[in-house]
GROMACS .gro file of C-alpha atoms in nm:
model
  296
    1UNK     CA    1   1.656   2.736  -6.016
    2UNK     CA    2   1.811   2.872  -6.328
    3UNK     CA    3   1.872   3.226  -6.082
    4UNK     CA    4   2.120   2.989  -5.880
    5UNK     CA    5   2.461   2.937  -5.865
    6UNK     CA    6   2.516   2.587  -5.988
    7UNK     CA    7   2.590   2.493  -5.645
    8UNK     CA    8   2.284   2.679  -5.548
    9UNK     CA    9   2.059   2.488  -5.789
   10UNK     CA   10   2.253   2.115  -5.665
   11UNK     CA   11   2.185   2.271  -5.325
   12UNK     CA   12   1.817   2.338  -5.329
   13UNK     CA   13   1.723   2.010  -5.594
   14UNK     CA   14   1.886   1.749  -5.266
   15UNK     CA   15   1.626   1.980  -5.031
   16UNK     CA   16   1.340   1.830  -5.246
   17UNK     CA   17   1.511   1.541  -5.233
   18UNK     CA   18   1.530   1.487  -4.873
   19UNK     CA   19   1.154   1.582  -4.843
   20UNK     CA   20   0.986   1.336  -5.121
   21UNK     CA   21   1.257   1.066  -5.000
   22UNK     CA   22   1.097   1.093  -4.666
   23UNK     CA   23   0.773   1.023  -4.739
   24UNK     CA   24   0.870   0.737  -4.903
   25UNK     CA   25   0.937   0.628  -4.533
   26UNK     CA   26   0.594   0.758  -4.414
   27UNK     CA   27   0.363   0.608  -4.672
   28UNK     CA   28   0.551   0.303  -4.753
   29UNK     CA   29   0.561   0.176  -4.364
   30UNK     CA   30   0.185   0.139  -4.379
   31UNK     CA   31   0.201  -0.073  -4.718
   32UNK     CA   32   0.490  -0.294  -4.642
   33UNK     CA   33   0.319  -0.575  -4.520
   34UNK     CA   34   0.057  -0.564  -4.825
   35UNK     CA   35   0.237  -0.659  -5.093
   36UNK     CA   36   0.562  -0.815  -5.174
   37UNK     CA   37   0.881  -0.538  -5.199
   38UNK     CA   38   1.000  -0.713  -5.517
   39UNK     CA   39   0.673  -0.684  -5.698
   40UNK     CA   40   0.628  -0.337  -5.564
   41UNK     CA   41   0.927  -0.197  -5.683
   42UNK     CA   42   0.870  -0.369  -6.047
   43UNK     CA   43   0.539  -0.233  -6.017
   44UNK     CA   44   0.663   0.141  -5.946
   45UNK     CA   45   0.950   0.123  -6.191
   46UNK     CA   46   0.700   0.018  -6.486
   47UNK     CA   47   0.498   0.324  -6.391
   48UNK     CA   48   0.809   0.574  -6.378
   49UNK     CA   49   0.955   0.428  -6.693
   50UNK     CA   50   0.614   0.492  -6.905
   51UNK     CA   51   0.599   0.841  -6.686
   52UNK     CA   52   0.955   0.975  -6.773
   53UNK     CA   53   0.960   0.788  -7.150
   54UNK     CA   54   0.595   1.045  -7.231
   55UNK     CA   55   0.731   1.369  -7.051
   56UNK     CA   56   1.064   1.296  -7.312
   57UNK     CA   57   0.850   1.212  -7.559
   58UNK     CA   58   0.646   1.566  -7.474
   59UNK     CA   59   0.990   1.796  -7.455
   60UNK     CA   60   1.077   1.651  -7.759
   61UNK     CA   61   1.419   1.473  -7.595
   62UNK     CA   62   1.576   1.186  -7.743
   63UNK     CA   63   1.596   0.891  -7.585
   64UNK     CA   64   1.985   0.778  -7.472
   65UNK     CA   65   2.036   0.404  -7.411
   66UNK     CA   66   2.373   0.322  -7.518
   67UNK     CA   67   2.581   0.116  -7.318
   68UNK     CA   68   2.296   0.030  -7.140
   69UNK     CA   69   2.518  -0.167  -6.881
   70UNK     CA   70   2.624   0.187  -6.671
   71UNK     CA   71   2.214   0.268  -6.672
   72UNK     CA   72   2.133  -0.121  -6.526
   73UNK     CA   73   2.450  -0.069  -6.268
   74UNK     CA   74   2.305   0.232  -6.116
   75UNK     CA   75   1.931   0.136  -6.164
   76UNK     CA   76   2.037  -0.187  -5.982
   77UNK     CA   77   2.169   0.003  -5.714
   78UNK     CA   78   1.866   0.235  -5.667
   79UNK     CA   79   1.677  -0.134  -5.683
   80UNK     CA   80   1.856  -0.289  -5.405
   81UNK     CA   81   1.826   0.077  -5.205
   82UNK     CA   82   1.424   0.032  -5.254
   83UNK     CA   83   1.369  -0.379  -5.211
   84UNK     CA   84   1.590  -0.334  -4.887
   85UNK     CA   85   1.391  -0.040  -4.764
   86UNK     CA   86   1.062  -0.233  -4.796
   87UNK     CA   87   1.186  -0.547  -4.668
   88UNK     CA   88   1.318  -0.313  -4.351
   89UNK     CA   89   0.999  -0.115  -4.297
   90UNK     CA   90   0.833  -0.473  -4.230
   91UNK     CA   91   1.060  -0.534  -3.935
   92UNK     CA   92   1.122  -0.191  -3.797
   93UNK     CA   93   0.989   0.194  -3.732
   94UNK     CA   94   0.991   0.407  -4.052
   95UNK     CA   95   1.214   0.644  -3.818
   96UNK     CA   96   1.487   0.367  -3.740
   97UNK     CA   97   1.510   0.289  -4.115
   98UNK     CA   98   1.528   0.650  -4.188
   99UNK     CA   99   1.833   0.667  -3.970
  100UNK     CA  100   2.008   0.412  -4.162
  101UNK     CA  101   1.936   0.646  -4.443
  102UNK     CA  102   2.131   0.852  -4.281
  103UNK     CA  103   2.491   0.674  -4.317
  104UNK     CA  104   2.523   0.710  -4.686
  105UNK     CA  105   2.681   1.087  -4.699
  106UNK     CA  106   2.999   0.855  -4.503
  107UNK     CA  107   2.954   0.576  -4.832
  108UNK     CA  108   2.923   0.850  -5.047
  109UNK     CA  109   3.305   0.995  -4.930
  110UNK     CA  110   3.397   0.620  -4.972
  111UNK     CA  111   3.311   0.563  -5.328
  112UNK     CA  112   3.356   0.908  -5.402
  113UNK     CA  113   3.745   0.860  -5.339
  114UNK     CA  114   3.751   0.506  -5.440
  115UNK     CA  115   3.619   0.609  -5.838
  116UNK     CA  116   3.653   0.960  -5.904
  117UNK     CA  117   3.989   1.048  -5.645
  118UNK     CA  118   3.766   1.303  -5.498
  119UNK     CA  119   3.939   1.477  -5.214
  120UNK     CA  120   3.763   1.526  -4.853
  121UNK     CA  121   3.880   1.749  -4.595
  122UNK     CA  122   3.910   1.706  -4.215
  123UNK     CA  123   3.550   1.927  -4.179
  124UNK     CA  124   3.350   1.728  -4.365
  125UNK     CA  125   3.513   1.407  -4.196
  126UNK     CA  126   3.462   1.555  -3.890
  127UNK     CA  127   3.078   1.662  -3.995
  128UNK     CA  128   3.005   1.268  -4.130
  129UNK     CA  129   3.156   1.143  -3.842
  130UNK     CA  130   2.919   1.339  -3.587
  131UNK     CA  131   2.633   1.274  -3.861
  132UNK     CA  132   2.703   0.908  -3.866
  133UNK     CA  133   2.725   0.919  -3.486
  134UNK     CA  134   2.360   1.032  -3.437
  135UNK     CA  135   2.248   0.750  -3.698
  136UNK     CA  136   2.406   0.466  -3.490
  137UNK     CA  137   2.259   0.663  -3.157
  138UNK     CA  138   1.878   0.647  -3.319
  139UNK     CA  139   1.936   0.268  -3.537
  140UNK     CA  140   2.025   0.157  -3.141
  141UNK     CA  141   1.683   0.334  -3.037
  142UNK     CA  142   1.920   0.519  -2.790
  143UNK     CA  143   1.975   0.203  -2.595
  144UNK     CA  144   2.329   0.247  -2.505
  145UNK     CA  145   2.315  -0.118  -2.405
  146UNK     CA  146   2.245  -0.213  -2.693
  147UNK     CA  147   2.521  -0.060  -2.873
  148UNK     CA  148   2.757  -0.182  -2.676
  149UNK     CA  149   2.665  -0.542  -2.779
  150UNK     CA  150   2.588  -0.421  -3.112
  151UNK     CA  151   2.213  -0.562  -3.154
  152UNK     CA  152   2.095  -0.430  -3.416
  153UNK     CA  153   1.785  -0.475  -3.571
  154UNK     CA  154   1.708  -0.737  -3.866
  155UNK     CA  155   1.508  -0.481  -4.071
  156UNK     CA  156   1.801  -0.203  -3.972
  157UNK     CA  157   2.048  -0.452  -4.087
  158UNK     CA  158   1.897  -0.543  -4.426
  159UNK     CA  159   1.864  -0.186  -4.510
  160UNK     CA  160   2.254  -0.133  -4.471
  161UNK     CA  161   2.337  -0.308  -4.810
  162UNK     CA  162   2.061  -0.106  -4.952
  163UNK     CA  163   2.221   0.227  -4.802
  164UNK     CA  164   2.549   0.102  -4.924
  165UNK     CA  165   2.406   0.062  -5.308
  166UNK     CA  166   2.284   0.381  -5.237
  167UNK     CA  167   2.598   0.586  -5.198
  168UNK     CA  168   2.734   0.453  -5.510
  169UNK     CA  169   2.510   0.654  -5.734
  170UNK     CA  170   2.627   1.003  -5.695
  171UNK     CA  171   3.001   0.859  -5.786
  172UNK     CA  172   2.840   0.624  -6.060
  173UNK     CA  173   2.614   0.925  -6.208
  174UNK     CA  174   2.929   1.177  -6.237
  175UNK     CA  175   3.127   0.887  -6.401
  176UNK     CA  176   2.952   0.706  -6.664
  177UNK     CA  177   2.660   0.954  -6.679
  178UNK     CA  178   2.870   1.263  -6.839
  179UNK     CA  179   2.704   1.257  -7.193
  180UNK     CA  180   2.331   1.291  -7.109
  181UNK     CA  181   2.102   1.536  -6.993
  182UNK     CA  182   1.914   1.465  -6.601
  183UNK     CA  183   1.648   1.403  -6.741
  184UNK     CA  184   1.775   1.138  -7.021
  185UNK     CA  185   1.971   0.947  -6.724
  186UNK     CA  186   1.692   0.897  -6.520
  187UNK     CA  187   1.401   0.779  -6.769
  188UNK     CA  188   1.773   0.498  -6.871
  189UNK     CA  189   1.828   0.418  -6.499
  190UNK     CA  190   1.484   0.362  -6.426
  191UNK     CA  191   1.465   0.112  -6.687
  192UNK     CA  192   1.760  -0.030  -6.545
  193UNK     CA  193   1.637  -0.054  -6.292
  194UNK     CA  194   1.281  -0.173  -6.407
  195UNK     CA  195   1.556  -0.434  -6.552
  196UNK     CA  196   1.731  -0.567  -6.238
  197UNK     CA  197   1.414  -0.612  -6.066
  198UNK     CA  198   1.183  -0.796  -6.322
  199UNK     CA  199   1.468  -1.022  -6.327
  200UNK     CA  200   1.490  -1.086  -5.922
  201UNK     CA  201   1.132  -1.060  -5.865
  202UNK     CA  202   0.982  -1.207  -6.104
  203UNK     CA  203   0.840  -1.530  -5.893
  204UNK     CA  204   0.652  -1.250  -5.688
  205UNK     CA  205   0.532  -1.063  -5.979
  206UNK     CA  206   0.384  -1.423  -6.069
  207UNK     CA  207   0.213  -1.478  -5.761
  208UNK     CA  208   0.100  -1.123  -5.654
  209UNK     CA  209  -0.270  -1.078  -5.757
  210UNK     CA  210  -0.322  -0.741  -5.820
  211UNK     CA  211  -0.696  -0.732  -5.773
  212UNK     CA  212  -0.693  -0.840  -5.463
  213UNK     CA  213  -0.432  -0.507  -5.357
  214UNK     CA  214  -0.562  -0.251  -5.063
  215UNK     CA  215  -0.646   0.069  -5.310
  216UNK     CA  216  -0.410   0.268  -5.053
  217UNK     CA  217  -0.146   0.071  -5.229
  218UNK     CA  218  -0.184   0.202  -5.587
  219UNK     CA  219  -0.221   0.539  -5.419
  220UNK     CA  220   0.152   0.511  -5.258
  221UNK     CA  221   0.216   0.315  -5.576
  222UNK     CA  222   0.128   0.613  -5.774
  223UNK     CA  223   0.343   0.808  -5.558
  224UNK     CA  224   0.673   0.590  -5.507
  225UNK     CA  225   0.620   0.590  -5.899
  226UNK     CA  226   0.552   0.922  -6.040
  227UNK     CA  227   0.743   1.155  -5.733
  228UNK     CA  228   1.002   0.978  -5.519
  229UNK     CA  229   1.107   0.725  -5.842
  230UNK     CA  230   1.100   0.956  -6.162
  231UNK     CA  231   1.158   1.285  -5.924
  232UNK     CA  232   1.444   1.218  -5.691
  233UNK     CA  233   1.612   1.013  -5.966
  234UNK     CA  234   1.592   1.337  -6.194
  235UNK     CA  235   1.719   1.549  -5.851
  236UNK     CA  236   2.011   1.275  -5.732
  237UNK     CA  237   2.142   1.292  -6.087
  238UNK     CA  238   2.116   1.678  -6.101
  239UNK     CA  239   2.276   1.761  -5.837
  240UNK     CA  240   2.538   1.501  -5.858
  241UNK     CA  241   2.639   1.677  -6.148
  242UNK     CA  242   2.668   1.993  -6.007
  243UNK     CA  243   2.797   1.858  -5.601
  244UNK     CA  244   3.058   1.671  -5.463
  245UNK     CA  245   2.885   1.351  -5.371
  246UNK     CA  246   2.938   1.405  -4.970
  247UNK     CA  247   2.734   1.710  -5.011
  248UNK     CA  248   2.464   1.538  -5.239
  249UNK     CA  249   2.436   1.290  -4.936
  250UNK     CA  250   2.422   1.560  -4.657
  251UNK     CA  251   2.087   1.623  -4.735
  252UNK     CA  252   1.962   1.267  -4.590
  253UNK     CA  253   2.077   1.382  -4.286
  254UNK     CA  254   1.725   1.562  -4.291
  255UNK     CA  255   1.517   1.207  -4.391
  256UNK     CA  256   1.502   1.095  -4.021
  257UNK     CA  257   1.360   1.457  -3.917
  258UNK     CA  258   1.116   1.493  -4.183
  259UNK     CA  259   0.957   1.161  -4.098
  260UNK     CA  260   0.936   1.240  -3.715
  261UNK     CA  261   0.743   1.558  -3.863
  262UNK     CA  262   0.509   1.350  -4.103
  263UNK     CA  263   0.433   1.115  -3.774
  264UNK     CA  264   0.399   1.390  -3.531
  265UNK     CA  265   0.172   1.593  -3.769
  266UNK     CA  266  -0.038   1.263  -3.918
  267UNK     CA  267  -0.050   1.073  -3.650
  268UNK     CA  268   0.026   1.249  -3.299
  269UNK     CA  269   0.340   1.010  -3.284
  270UNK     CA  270   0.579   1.149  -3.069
  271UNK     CA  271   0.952   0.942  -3.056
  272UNK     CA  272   1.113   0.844  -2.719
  273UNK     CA  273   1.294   1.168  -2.575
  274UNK     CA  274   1.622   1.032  -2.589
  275UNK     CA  275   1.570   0.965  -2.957
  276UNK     CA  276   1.633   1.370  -3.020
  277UNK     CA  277   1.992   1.334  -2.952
  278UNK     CA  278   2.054   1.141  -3.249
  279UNK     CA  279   1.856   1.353  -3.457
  280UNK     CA  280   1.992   1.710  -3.382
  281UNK     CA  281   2.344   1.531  -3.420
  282UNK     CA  282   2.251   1.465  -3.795
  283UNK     CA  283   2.132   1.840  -3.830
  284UNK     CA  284   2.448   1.945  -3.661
  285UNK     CA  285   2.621   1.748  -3.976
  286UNK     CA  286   2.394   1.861  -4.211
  287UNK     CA  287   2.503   2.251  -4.107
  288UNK     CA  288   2.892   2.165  -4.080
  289UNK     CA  289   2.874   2.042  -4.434
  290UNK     CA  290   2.653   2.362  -4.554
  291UNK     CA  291   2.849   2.582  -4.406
  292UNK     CA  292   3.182   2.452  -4.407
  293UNK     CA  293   3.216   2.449  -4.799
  294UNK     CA  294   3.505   2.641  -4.856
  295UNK     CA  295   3.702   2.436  -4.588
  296UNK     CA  296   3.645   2.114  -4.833
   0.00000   0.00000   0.00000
C-alpha cells in the first residue's frame, strides 16, 4: 500500500474491510444460536488482545495505554456493534442485518459534523441518501407494505443501536486517537473493548461451558478473533486516519453484496428478486461517493 496515495491506501484498507466484515455475517449466522453473544464477544476479544499484544511484542512496538478512557469509549462502541450483531443474526437473515450495516456511512456524516465540524457536500448527501434508501428497501425485505407501517424486524431493530455505536468510531479514532500508531490503537481498543464486555457479560461468561461448544464455534471464534477483530480494527483506524469518515463508511455499502455472494456461492441461496433493488441502490452510493470526491 505504501505505492498509494494516502487516500489510495485509506481507499483500498476499507475494501478489505468490507470483505472480512462480511463474513462476519456469513459465519456468525450459523453460530448465533450456540453460544451466548456476550460470552462470544469476551471470548473473541481475549483472543485478539493476546493476538495484537505478541505481533507488538514481535515488531518491537510499545505498548500505548494512557488515558485509557478514549480506548474503552471506542472499544465499547465496537462491543455494542458486535453483541447487537449476534443478538440480530438470532432473529433475522445474515443479509437483512447486513443491510442495517449499511446505514452507518449516514451516522458516520452525523458524528463526523457533530465532533470534528467536518463539512459534507450536497453529493455525498445525495449518495447516503440513495445508499440509505436501498438499506431501508432490503431491512423491509422489499415489502412496501411493510414500510409503510414501519414493521421492522426485532433482530433489525436491535442491530440499529449497534450500527449507531458503530459510526462513532471513525470520528472517535481521528479525535482522541492522534498520538498512536494503527496498530498501537487497535491492540488499546480491543482491550477496551475486552473491558466493556467482561464487565456486561460476565453472568454469561459464568454460565457458558466451554466444553460443551460445537468445534465450528472456536473455528469462527478463531476467525471473529484473529481477522475481522484484530484486522478490521487495524483497517477502520487506518483509514480513518487517512478518510473523511463518510468515505470510511461507504465501503459497507458493499457488506450486504458480499454476503449474498458468500450464500449464493456456499450455499446455492439465492435472495427474493425484488431484494436486488436495494442492493444495486447501495452500489450506486458506494460509486457516487468514489467518484464524486472532489465534489466533497
Amino acid at each position: 500500500m505504501h505505492t498509494l496515495s494516502a487516500d489510495g491506501q485509506g481507499h483500498f484498507a476499507m475494501l478489505a474491510f468490507s470483505l472480512l466484515v462480511s463474513l462476519s455475517f456469513f459465519f456468525g449466522h450459523f453460530i448465533a444460536p450456540d453460544i451466548d453473544p456476550g460470552a462470544l464477544m469476551a471470548l473473541r476479544f481475549a483472543l485478539a488482545t493476546v493476538f495484537l499484544l505478541a505481533v507488538l511484542k514481535a515488531l518491537g512496538v510499545p505498548v500505548v495505554l494512557a488515558r485509557f478512557w478514549r480506548f474503552a469509549l471506542i472499544g465499547g462502541c465496537m462491543a455494542a456493534y458486535f453483541i447487537t450483531m449476534f443478538e440480530a443474526l438470532r432473529l433475522t437473515t445474515a443479509v437483512s442485518t447486513a443491510a442495517v450495516f449499511t446505514l452507518t456511512p449516514l451516522l458516520a456524516v452525523c458524528f463526523g459534523w457533530v465532533l470534528l465540524n467536518q463539512r459534507t457536500g450536497p453529493w455525498v448527501v445525495a449518495a447516503l441518501l440513495i445508499g440509505g434508501a436501498g438499506a431501508v428497501w432490503v431491512i423491509f425485505r422489499a415489502d412496501l407494505e411493510a414500510l409503510l407501517r414501519l414493521e421492522i424486524g426485532p433482530g433489525e431493530a436491535i442491530f440499529f443501536f449497534g450500527t449507531l455505536a458503530h459510526g462513532a468510531v471513525p470520528a472517535l479514532v481521528r479525535r482522541l486517537c492522534v498520538d498512536v500508531t494503527p496498530l498501537q490503537s487497535s491492540f488499546a481498543t480491543t482491550l477496551g473493548a475486552l473491558t466493556v464486555t467482561c464487565v456486561y457479560a460476565f453472568p454469561a461468561l459464568i454460565e457458558t461451558n466451554l466444553s460443551s461448544l460445537p468445534q465450528r464455534v472456536w473455528w469462527v471464534m478463531a476467525y471473529l478473533a484473529i481477522v475481522t477483530t484484530a484486522g478490521t480494527f487495524f483497517l477502520l483506524q487506518y483509514a480513518s486516519k487517512r478518510l473523511p469518515g463518510s468515505k470510511v463508511m461507504a465501503y459497507t455499502y458493499l457488506v450486504p453484496s458480499w454476503v449474498i455472494f458468500w450464500e449464493v456461492v456456499a450455499l446455492s441461496r439465492w435472495p427474493a428478486p425484488a431484494i436486488f433493488a436495494g442492493i444495486l441502490a447501495t452500489i450506486v452510493a458506494l460509486l457516487m461517493l468514489l467518484r464524486g470526491e472532489a465534489r466533497v
